[in-house]
Each structure stands twice: as C-alpha cells, then as structure tokens.
XYZ file of C-alpha atoms in Angstrom:
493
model
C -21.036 10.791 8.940
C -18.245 10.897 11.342
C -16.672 14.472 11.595
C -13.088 14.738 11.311
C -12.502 17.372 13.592
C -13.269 14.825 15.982
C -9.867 12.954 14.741
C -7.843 15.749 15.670
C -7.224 14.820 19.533
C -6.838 11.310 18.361
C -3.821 12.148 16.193
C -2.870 14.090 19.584
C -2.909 10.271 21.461
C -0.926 8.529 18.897
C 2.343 9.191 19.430
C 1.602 7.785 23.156
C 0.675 4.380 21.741
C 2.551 1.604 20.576
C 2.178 -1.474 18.348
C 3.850 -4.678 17.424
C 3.996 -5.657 13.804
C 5.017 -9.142 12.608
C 4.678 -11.330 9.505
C 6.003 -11.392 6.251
C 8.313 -8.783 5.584
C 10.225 -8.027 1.736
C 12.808 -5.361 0.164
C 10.663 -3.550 -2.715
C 12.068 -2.157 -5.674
C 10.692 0.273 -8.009
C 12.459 1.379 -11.579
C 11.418 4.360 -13.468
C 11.954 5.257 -16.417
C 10.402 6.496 -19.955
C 9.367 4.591 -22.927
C 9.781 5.846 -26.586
C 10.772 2.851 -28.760
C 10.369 -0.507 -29.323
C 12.620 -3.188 -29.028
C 14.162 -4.315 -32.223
C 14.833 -7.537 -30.508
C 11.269 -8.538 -29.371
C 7.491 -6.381 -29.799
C 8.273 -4.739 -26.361
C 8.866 -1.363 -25.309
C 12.597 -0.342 -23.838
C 12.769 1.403 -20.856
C 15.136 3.972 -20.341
C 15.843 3.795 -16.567
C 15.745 7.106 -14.862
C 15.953 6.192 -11.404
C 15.444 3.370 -8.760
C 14.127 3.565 -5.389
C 13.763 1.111 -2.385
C 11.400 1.217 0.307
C 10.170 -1.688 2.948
C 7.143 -4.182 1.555
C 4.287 -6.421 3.533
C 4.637 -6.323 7.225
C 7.398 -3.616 6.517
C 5.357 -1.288 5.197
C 2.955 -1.428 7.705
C 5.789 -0.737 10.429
C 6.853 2.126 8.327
C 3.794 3.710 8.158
C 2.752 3.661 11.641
C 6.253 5.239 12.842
C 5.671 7.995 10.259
C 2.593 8.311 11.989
C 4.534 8.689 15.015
C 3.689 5.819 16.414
C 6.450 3.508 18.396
C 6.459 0.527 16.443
C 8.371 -2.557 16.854
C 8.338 -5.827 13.971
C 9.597 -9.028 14.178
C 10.041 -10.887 10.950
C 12.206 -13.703 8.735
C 14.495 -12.997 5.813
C 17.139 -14.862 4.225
C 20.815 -14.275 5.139
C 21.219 -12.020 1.899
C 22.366 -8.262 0.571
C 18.457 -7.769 0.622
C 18.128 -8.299 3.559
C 20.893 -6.559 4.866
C 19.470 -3.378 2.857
C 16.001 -3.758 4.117
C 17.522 -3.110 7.814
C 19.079 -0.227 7.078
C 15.916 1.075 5.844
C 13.930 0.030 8.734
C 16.539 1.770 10.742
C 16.201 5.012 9.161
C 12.439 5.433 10.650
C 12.376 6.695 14.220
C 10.989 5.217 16.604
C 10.958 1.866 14.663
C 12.369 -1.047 15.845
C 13.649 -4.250 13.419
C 13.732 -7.623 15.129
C 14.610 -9.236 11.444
C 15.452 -13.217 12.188
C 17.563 -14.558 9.295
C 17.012 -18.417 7.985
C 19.487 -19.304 5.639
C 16.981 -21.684 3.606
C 15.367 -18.826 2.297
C 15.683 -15.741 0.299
C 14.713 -12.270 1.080
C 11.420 -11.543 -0.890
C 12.315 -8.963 -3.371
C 9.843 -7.078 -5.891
C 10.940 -5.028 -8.242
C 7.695 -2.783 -9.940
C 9.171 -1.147 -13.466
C 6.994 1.741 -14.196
C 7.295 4.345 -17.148
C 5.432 7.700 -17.234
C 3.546 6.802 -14.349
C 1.997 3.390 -15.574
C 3.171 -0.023 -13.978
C 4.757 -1.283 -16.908
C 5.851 -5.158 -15.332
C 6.652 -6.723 -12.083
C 9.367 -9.148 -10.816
C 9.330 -10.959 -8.148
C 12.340 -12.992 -6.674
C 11.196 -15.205 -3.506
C 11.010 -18.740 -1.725
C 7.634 -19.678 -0.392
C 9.455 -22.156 2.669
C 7.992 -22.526 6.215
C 9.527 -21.558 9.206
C 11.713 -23.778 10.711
C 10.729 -25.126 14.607
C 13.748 -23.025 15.517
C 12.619 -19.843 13.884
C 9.029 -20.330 15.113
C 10.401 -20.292 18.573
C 12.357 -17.198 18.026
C 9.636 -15.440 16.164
C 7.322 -16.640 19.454
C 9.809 -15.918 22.195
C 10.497 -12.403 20.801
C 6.815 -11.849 20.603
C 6.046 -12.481 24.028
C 9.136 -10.469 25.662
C 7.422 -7.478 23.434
C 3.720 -8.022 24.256
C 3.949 -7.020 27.588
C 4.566 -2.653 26.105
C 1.873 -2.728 23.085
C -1.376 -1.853 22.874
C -2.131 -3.789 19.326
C -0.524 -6.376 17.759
C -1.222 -6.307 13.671
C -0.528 -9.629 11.864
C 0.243 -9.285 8.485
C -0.015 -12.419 6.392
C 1.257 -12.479 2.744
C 1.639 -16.134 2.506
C 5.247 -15.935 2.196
C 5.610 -18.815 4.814
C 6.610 -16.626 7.975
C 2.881 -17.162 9.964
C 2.910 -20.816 10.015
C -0.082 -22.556 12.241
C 1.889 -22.475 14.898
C 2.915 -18.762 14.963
C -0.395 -17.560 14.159
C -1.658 -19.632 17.124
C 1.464 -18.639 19.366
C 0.848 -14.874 18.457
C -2.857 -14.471 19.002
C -3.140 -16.552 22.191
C -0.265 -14.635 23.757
C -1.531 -11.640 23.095
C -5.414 -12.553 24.246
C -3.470 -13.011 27.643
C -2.225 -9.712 27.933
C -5.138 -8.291 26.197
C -3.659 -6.515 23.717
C -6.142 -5.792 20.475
C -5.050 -8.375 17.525
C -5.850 -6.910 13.750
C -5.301 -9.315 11.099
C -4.537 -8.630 7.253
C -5.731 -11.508 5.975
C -4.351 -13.982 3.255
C -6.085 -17.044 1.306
C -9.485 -18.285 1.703
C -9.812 -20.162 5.327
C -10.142 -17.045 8.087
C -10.537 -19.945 10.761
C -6.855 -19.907 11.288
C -7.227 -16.376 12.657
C -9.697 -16.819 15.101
C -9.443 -14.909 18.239
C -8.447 -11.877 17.124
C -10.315 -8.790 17.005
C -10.709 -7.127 13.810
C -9.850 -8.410 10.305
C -9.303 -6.678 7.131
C -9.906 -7.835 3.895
C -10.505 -6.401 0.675
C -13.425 -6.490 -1.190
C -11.996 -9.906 -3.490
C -10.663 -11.665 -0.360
C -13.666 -10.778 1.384
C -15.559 -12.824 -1.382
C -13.251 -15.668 -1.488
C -13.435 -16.020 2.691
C -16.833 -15.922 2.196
C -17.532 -18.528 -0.264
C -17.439 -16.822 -3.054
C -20.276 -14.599 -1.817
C -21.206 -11.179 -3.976
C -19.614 -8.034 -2.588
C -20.647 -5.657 -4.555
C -23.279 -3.323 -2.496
C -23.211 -2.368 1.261
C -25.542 -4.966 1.695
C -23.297 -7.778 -0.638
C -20.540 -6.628 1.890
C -22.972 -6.756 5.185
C -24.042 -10.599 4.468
C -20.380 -11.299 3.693
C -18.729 -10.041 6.902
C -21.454 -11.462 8.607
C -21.010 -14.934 7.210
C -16.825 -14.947 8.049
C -18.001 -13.352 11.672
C -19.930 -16.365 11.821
C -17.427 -19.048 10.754
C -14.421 -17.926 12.516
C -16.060 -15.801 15.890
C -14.035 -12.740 14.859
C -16.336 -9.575 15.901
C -15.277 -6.798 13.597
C -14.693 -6.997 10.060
C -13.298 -4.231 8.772
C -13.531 -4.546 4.314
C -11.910 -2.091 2.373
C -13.083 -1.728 -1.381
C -11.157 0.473 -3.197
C -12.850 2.924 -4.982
C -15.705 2.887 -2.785
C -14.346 3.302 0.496
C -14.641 1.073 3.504
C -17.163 -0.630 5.549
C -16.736 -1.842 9.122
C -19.324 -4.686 10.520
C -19.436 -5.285 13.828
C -21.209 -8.009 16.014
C -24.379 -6.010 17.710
C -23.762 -2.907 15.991
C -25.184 -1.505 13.162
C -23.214 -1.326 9.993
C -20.867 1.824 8.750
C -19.694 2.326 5.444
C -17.165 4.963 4.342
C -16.380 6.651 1.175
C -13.139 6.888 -0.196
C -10.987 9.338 0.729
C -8.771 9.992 -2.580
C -9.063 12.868 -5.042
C -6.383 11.262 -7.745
C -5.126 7.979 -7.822
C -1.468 7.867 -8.574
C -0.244 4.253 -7.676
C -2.558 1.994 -5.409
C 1.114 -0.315 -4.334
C 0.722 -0.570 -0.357
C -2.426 1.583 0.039
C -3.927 -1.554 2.136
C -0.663 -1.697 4.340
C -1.310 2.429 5.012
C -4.782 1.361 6.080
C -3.901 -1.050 8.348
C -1.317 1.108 9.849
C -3.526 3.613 10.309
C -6.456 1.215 11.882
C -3.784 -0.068 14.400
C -1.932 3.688 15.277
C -6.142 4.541 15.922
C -7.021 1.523 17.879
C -3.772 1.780 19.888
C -4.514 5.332 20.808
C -8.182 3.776 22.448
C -10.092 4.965 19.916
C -13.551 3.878 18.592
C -13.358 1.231 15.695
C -15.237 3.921 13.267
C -12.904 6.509 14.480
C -10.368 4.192 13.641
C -11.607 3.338 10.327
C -12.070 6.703 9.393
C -8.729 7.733 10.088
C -7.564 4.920 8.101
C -9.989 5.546 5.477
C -8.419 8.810 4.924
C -4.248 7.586 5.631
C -4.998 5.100 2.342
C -6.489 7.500 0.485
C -3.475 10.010 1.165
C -1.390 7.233 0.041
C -2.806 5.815 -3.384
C -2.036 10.146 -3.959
C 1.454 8.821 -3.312
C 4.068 7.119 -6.010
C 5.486 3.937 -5.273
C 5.402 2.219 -1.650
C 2.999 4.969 0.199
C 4.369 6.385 3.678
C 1.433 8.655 4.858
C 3.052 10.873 7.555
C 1.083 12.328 11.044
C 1.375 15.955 9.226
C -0.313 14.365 6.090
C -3.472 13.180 8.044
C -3.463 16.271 9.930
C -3.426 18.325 7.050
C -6.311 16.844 5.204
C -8.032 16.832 8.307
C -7.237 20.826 9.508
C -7.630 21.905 4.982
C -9.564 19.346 3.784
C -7.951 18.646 -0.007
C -4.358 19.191 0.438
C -3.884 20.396 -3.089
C -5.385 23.124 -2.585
C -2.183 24.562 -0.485
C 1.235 25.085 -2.233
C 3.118 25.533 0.711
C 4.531 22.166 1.727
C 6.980 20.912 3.680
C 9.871 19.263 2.736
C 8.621 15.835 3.373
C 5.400 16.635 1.579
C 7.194 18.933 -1.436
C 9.442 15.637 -1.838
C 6.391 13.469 -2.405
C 4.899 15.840 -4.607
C 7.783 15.797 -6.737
C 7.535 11.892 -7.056
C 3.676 12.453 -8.360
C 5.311 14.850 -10.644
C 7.935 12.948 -12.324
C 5.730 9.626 -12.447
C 4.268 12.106 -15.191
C 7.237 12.845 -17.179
C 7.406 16.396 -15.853
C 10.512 18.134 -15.234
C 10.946 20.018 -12.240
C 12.750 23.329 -11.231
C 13.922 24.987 -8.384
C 14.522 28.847 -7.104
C 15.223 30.080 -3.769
C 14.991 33.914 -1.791
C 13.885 35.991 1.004
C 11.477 37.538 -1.330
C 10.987 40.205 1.645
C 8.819 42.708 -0.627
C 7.868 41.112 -3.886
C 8.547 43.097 -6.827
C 8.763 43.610 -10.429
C 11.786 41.964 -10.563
C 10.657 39.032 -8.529
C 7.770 38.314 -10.581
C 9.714 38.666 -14.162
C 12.322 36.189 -12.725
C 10.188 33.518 -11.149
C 8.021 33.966 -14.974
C 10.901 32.881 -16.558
C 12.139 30.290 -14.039
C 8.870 28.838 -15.041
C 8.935 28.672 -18.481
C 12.111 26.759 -18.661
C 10.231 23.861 -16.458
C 7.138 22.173 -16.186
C 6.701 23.019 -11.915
C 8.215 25.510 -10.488
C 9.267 24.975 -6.645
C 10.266 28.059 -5.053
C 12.446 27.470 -1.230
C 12.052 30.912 0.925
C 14.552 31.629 3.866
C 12.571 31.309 7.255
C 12.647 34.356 9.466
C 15.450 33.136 10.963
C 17.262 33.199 8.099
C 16.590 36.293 7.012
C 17.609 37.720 10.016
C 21.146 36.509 9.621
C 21.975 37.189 6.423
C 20.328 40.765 6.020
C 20.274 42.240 9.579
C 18.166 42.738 12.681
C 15.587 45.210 11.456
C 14.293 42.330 8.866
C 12.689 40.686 7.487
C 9.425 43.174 7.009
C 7.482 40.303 6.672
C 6.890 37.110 8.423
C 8.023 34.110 6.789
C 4.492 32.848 6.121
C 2.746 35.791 4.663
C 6.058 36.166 2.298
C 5.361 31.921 1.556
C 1.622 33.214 0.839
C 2.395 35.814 -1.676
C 5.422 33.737 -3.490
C 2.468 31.035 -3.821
C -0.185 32.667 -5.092
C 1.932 33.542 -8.249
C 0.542 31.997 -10.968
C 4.373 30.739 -12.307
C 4.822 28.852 -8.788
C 3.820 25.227 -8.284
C 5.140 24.749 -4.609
C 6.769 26.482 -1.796
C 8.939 25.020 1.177
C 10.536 26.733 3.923
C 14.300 26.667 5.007
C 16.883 27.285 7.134
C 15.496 27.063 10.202
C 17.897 24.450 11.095
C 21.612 26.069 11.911
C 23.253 22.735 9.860
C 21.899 24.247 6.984
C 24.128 27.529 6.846
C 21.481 29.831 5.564
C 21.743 28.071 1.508
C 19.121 26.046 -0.073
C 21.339 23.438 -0.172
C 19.926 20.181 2.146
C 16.786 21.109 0.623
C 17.907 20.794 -2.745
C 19.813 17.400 -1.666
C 16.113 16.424 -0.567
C 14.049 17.413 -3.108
C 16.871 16.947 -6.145
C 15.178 18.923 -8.574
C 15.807 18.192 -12.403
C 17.081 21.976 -12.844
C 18.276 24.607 -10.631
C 17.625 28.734 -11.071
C 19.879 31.699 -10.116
C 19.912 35.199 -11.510
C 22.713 36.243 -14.580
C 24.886 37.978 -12.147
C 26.144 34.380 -10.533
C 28.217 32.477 -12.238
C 27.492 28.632 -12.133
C 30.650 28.052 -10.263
C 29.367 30.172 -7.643
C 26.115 28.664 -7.602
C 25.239 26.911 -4.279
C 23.951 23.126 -4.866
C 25.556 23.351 -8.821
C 28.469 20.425 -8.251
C 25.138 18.506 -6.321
C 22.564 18.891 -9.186
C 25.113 18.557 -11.964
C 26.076 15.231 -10.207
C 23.058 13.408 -11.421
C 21.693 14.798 -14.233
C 20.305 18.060 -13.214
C 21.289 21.091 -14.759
C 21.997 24.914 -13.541
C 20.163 27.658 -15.687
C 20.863 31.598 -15.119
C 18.235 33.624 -15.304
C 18.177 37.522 -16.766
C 17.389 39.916 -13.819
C 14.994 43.032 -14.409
C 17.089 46.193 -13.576
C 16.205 48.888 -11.149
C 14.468 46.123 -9.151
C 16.392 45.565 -5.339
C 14.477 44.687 -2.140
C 17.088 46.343 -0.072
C 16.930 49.622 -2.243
C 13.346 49.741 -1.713
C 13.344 49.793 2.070
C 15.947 52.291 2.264
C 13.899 54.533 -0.269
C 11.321 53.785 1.806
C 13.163 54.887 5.378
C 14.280 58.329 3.069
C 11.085 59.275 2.711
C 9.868 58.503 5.909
C-alpha cells in the first residue's frame, strides 16, 4: 500500500506543471429544489425550485479541476455560437491559471445538461445538444492551436464524450503531435473501439467501458479487470490502463509490471456527477508533476473520492487533497475554510437542512458565549460560526489582544457541541473587519446577532434578506462581557 505521506512533495511539484486539455466541452446545469406534492396534472412530483447553479462539464471539468489543483491548465474546445456558450467562458475565466481556447461553429449548439435534483436525489436529467462533426476548418483550428500549445505542457489529457469534437482526424492530429514533443497523452475514453487512441500512454476507463472495449469481457474481480486491461493493451499497444470502478477503487495495469489495485477513497457518497473528470484531473496534475503512475493513481484515487463527497459538478481543490492527506478523514475537523465551509454547505442543503450563521472574537469563551451559540443552534439545523483572525481582533479591540491566537480560539468555538463548522475572517483588509464577504460566500439560510442589535444595524441583513434568508436576534446572558473579564482580571493582578 502506497503511503500518502509520500504524496505530500508531489502536491509541492504541481503547481510547477502544466497540462493541455481538449475535447468535448458543455455548460452544466443543476436545479434544486424540494418535493412535497404531486402533480394534479400528471402522477409526477413538483419541484419547488430553490436554487440553480452552473459549473463547466466534460473536458471542462477536467480543466477546472486541475487549476483548482493549482495546476496551469490550458483547453481548447468547440461550442456553438450561443448564450451557453458565452456563459461557459465566463466560467472558465473565473479559474486562475486556466486558460479557454473555446472555437465556436455555428452548426452546432452548446451541449447543455441540466440535472434537477430534490433533497439530495437526482430526480431527472435534460439534455439539449447536437451530435455534428467538426468541420475541416475547425479541425484545423482545433490542430493548429494544439500544436502552438504543445511545445509548454507536460501532459496532454483527451477527453472524449462523443459529442463530435475528436473526430479521426483530431484524435490522430493530437496524439501524433504530441508523441513528437513527448509530452505524456491520457485518454478518457468513449465507445467500444480503443484502436482509435493508440499511441497514447495511459487510458482510463471505467469498469462498464472497460468491459465493452474489451469484448464484453467480465470485470468484476482484480483478476476480471487484469485479463481485461490486458486484452485492450493488446489490441490497441497502449501500455497503462488505468480502470476506475467505483465503489471499489481503482486498478492500474501496466505492460511488465505487476498489477495495483486501489480502494476507494470516499467515506459518503453525495453525488457521483464528474467524479471520473476529478480523477483524470488528478492523474494528469500527478503525471505532469513526474510522478510515478501509482503515485499518480493514488492521488487521483483520493481527488475522486473527495469529489463524489461533493454536490453537483465536483471541483476538488490542492487544500482538499492536502487535507485528507495531512488528517486523514476530513470530517473529522470543523474548522474549514471558506472554500471548503462553502462546499459543506452544498452537502448540507442537498439534505434539506437549513443552515445558520454567527460571528465573534470569542477571545475568552464564556457563559454567555455558550448560552448564545445553544440557542443559535436550536433555531437551525448546522450551526456555522465565522471568528475574526488575529488580525482582526487587533483592530477592532486594541493592541494588547487578542489573549488568544486565532486558532486555539477556532479550537474551542469548535469543540462546542451546538457548532457544526468554523471559518476564519478578516484577514483580508477588503473585508473591513465584518463577516460580510463571508456571508456573501457562504449565503447562509439565516443569520444570528445578539437582542441588543437591531436588524437594521445588522451587518449582511439587506444581503441575506435579499434571497430568502432571514435575520434572527438572539437573547444575551447578562453579566457575561469578554472585555469586563480581562479588566477584572488586570484588577486583580
């Protein structure tokens, strides 16, 4: 068994690597909501939409992954000449260190999917696309952009959803191009005939396509998946197969090597959509960084099984991978940062749970503390609790504090039994020393503030009322002050 310490100064390498992404990209859509009648119209449930969220599909995903794995990442791909697509750039723009090379073809739509899920269950999905082959003029651009790219990349990942974008020739075009400049070409894999990928270097199917590549060969055991690999290794003269099989991890076969296979990294699955793009990602952001293919595969192994922990299109981030890897099971921290608190949220309201928010120094915890945050808590199903950084602290209440550092006070504020999560904030000077950019991140369902605000002078009230949310004030316990306390506390001394 591979130790993942040993990943640690591979994570270290990434963000020195870089890879080039192309093939079928799409704009995904996902609609939640919650179910409690049927239809009058038709024996269906209604959905009563709660919000909708967008994120970047196939090849897209893939790209997005690997920069939030800090990777420099570049795609080339083909949409229509459409809103979608339009959207989907701005998306791929927001990731740093991502770059879009999006061709639009006019003959075509942009591949949209829209998932509608209720309570946390996949409820239908809708797809709105064109299957139409590239044009010879977009095949040259897709080819000519490739090769002025090559030449920077360590890997090249080629991800084929049979949309129409990786026609013979581009396939052809991209893998002999980058065999000249020896760049390592990973292939996620689409229909039955892997011939039409040979000469590149690792392929990744899962456990079905595996079987269907195959011949319809069983894939059931690590020996099922041995004979399989070996058999497509045979028939197309790719080395490394590399199968991932859900539930029970991931096994890599390589040509003169002996066979690994890899149990799956996830504790509770929330929503499997793009766990095999995360994989990939991860597979290429390893291999670019020069590490060993069962390195890679381990760190890949774990970057899907972060994401299927995920709701809706996953994004596994470096600090994700390095978490797991530095605490082993995540959940077993409540102290998250924002990125992580935000997708924790998600997991939380695929479940129908409402979720509340409360923010202070919380310099010495008292009674008063612990009666407030009790009550916070009953009012909600998760409490998340934001504590000012040191920082912070320093501004608003003077030089001599705080008394504690800001990640002891984080400690004690999350081993309360009424708090679900804590995040840090106001580190950043653009946040003026108020909760409020992490409230616009996180948008929690209800805010909390003591009785002696009013909700006028609540910061993030306008914000949370805007959507939905609500603002609840919340009795204080008398004869409790932080401040008081230290100055009793500098009497006596």
């Amino acid at each position: 068994m591979i130790l993942h310490q040993t990943l640690l100064p591979l994570l270290d390498r990434i963000s020195q690597s870089r890879v080039l992404c192309v093939g079928d990209v799409m704009l995904d859509q996902f609609v939640y909501g919650d179910t409690s009648r049927i239809s009058p119209e038709a024996p269906v449930p209604v959905l009563s939409v709660t919000k909708r969220g967008y994120t970047p599909g196939g090849v897209g995903n893939v790209a997005a992954n690997l920069s939030a794995m800090g990777v420099r990442t570049d795609l080339i791909s083909v949409t229509g000449d459409d809103q979608n697509a339009s959207q989907l750039g701005n998306i791929l723009e927001s990731f740093e260190g991502l770059t879009a090379h999006l061709l639009r073809d006019a003959a075509r739509p942009t591949t949209f999917k829209t998932r509608y899920i209720a309570s946390g269950q996949h409820v239908l999905r809708v797809d709105e696309e064109k299957i139409v082959a590239l044009s010879s003029d977009i095949e040259d651009r897709v080819l000519k952009t490739t090769q002025r790219l090559l030449a920077d990349v360590q890997v090249l990942v080629i991800s084929d959803y049979g949309k129409g974008c990786l026609t013979p020739r581009v396939l052809s075009g991209l893998i002999t191009a980058a065999n000249k400049q020896n760049v390592t070409v990973i292939v996620d894999p689409k229909g039955y005939d892997y011939t039409r990928y040979r000469g590149a270097d690792v392929i990744t199917p899962n456990r079905k396509e595996l079987s269907e590549a195959a011949g319809n060969m069983a894939t059931k055991t690590d020996a099922d998946i041995e004979a399989a690999a070996a058999q497509i290794m045979k028939d197309t003269g790719i080395p490394a197969v590399v199968a991932t099989r859900s539930a029970d991890g991931v096994s890599v076969i390589c040509k003169k090597e002996q066979p690994i296979h890899l149990r799956t990294q996830a504790r509770e699955v929330f929503d499997v959509s793009g766990a095999g793009d995360t994989f990939v990602a991860g597979l290429a952001a390893a291999l670019a960084a020069k590490a060993e293919i069962a390195d890679a595969a381990e760190l890949a192994n774990i970057a899907a099984g972060l994401a299927v922990e995920k709701v809706g299109t996953a994004i596994v981030r470096e600090g994700d991978i390095r978490g797991f890897i530095t605490e082993g099971d995540m959940s077993r921290s409540r102290i998250f940062s924002w990125d992580q608190a935000r997708d924790q949220m998600a997991r939380w309201h695929a479940k129908g749970l409402k979720v509340g928010f409360t923010n202070g120094c919380f310099d010495l915890l008292h009674q008063g503390h612990v009666l407030m945050l009790e009550r916070c808590r009953r009012e909600c199903d998760r409490l998340i609790v934001g504590v000012n950084c040191d920082a912070s602290v320093g501004r608003l209440k003077g030089p001599t504090r705080p008394v504690n550092p800001e990640y002891a006070r984080a400690q004690v504020i999350a081993a309360l039994g009424s708090v679900d999560a804590v995040v840090l904030f106001g580190q950043n000077a653009d946040e003026n020393d108020t909760p409020l950019k992490i409230m616009q991140a996180l948008r929690p369902d209800v805010i909390f503030k003591g009785q002696d605000y009013t909700i006028d002078k609540v910061v993030g009230a306008d914000f949370v009322q805007s959507y939905g949310g609500r603002v609840a004030l919340i009795p204080l316990e008398d004869g409790f002050s932080t401040t008081a306390t230290i100055q009793k506390m500098g009497s006596a001394a």
